[in-house]
Short mmCIF file of C-alpha atoms and ligand atoms in Angstrom, two decimals:
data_model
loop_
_atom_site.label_atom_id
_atom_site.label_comp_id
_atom_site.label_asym_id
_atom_site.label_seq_id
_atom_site.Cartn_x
_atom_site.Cartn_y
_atom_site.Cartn_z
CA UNK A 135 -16.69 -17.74 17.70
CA UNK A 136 -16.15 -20.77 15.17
CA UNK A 137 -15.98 -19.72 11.31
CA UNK A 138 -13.53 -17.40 11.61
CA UNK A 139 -10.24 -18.83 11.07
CA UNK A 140 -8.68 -18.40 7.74
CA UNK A 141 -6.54 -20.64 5.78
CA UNK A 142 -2.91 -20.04 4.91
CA UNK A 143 -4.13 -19.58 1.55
CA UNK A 144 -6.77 -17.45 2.36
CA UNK A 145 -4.33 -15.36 4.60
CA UNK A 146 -2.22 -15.19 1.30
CA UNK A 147 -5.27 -13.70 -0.96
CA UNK A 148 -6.77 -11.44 1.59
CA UNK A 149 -2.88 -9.43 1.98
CA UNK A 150 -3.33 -9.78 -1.63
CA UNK A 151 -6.60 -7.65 -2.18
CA UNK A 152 -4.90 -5.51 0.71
CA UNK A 153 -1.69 -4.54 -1.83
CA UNK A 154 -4.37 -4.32 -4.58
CA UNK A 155 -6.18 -1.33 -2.70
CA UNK A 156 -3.12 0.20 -1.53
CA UNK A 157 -2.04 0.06 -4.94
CA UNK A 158 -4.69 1.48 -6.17
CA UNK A 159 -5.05 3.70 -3.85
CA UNK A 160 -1.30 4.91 -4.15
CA UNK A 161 -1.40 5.39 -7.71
CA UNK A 162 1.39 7.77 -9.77
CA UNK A 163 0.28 10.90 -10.43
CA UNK A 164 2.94 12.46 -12.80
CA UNK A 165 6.06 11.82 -10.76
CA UNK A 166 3.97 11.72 -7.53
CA UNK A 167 1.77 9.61 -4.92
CA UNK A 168 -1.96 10.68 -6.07
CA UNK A 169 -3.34 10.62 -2.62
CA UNK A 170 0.16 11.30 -0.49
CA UNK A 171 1.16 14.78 0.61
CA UNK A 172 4.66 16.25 2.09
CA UNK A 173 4.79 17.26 5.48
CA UNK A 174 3.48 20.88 4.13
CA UNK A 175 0.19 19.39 2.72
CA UNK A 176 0.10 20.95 -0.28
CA UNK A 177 2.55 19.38 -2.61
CA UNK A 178 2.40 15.62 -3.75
CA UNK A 179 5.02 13.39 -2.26
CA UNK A 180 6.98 11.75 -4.87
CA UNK A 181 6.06 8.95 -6.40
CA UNK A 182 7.15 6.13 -4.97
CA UNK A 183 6.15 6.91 -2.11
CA UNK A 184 6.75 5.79 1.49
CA UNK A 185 3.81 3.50 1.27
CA UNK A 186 4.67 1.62 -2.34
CA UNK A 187 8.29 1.56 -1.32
CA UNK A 188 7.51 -0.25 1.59
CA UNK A 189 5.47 -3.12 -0.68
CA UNK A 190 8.00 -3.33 -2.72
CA UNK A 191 11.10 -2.93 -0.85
CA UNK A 192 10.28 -3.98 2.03
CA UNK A 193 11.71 -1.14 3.61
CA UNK A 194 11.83 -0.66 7.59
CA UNK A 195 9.55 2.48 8.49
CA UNK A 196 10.79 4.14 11.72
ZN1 LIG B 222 1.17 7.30 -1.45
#
């Protein structure tokens, strides 16, 4: 299929709208994740949580 390769700078913007909607998705919520829960699933994970602190810090995730 021809048409499908992106650019580099097309690359760049589309992991750009990606952080947007994580972002957004990932919002605070008082002093936690909005959408993120513990382990439990009832409480909020802090805020940051593993996802933003990964964006920003590029943290390793095991
Ligand atoms: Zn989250």
């Amino acid at each position: 299929m021809t048409g499908q390769e992106r650019t580099p700078e097309e690359e760049l913007e589309h992991w750009r709208s990606v952080e947007k909607r994580l972002r957004n998705l990932h919002y605070r919520d008082g002093d936690h994740c909005a959408v993120c829960t513990t382990d439990f699933g009832r409480l909020n994970a802090p805020f940051p949580c593993a996802t933003i602190r990964a964006l920003e810090n590029k943290e390793p995730t095991t």
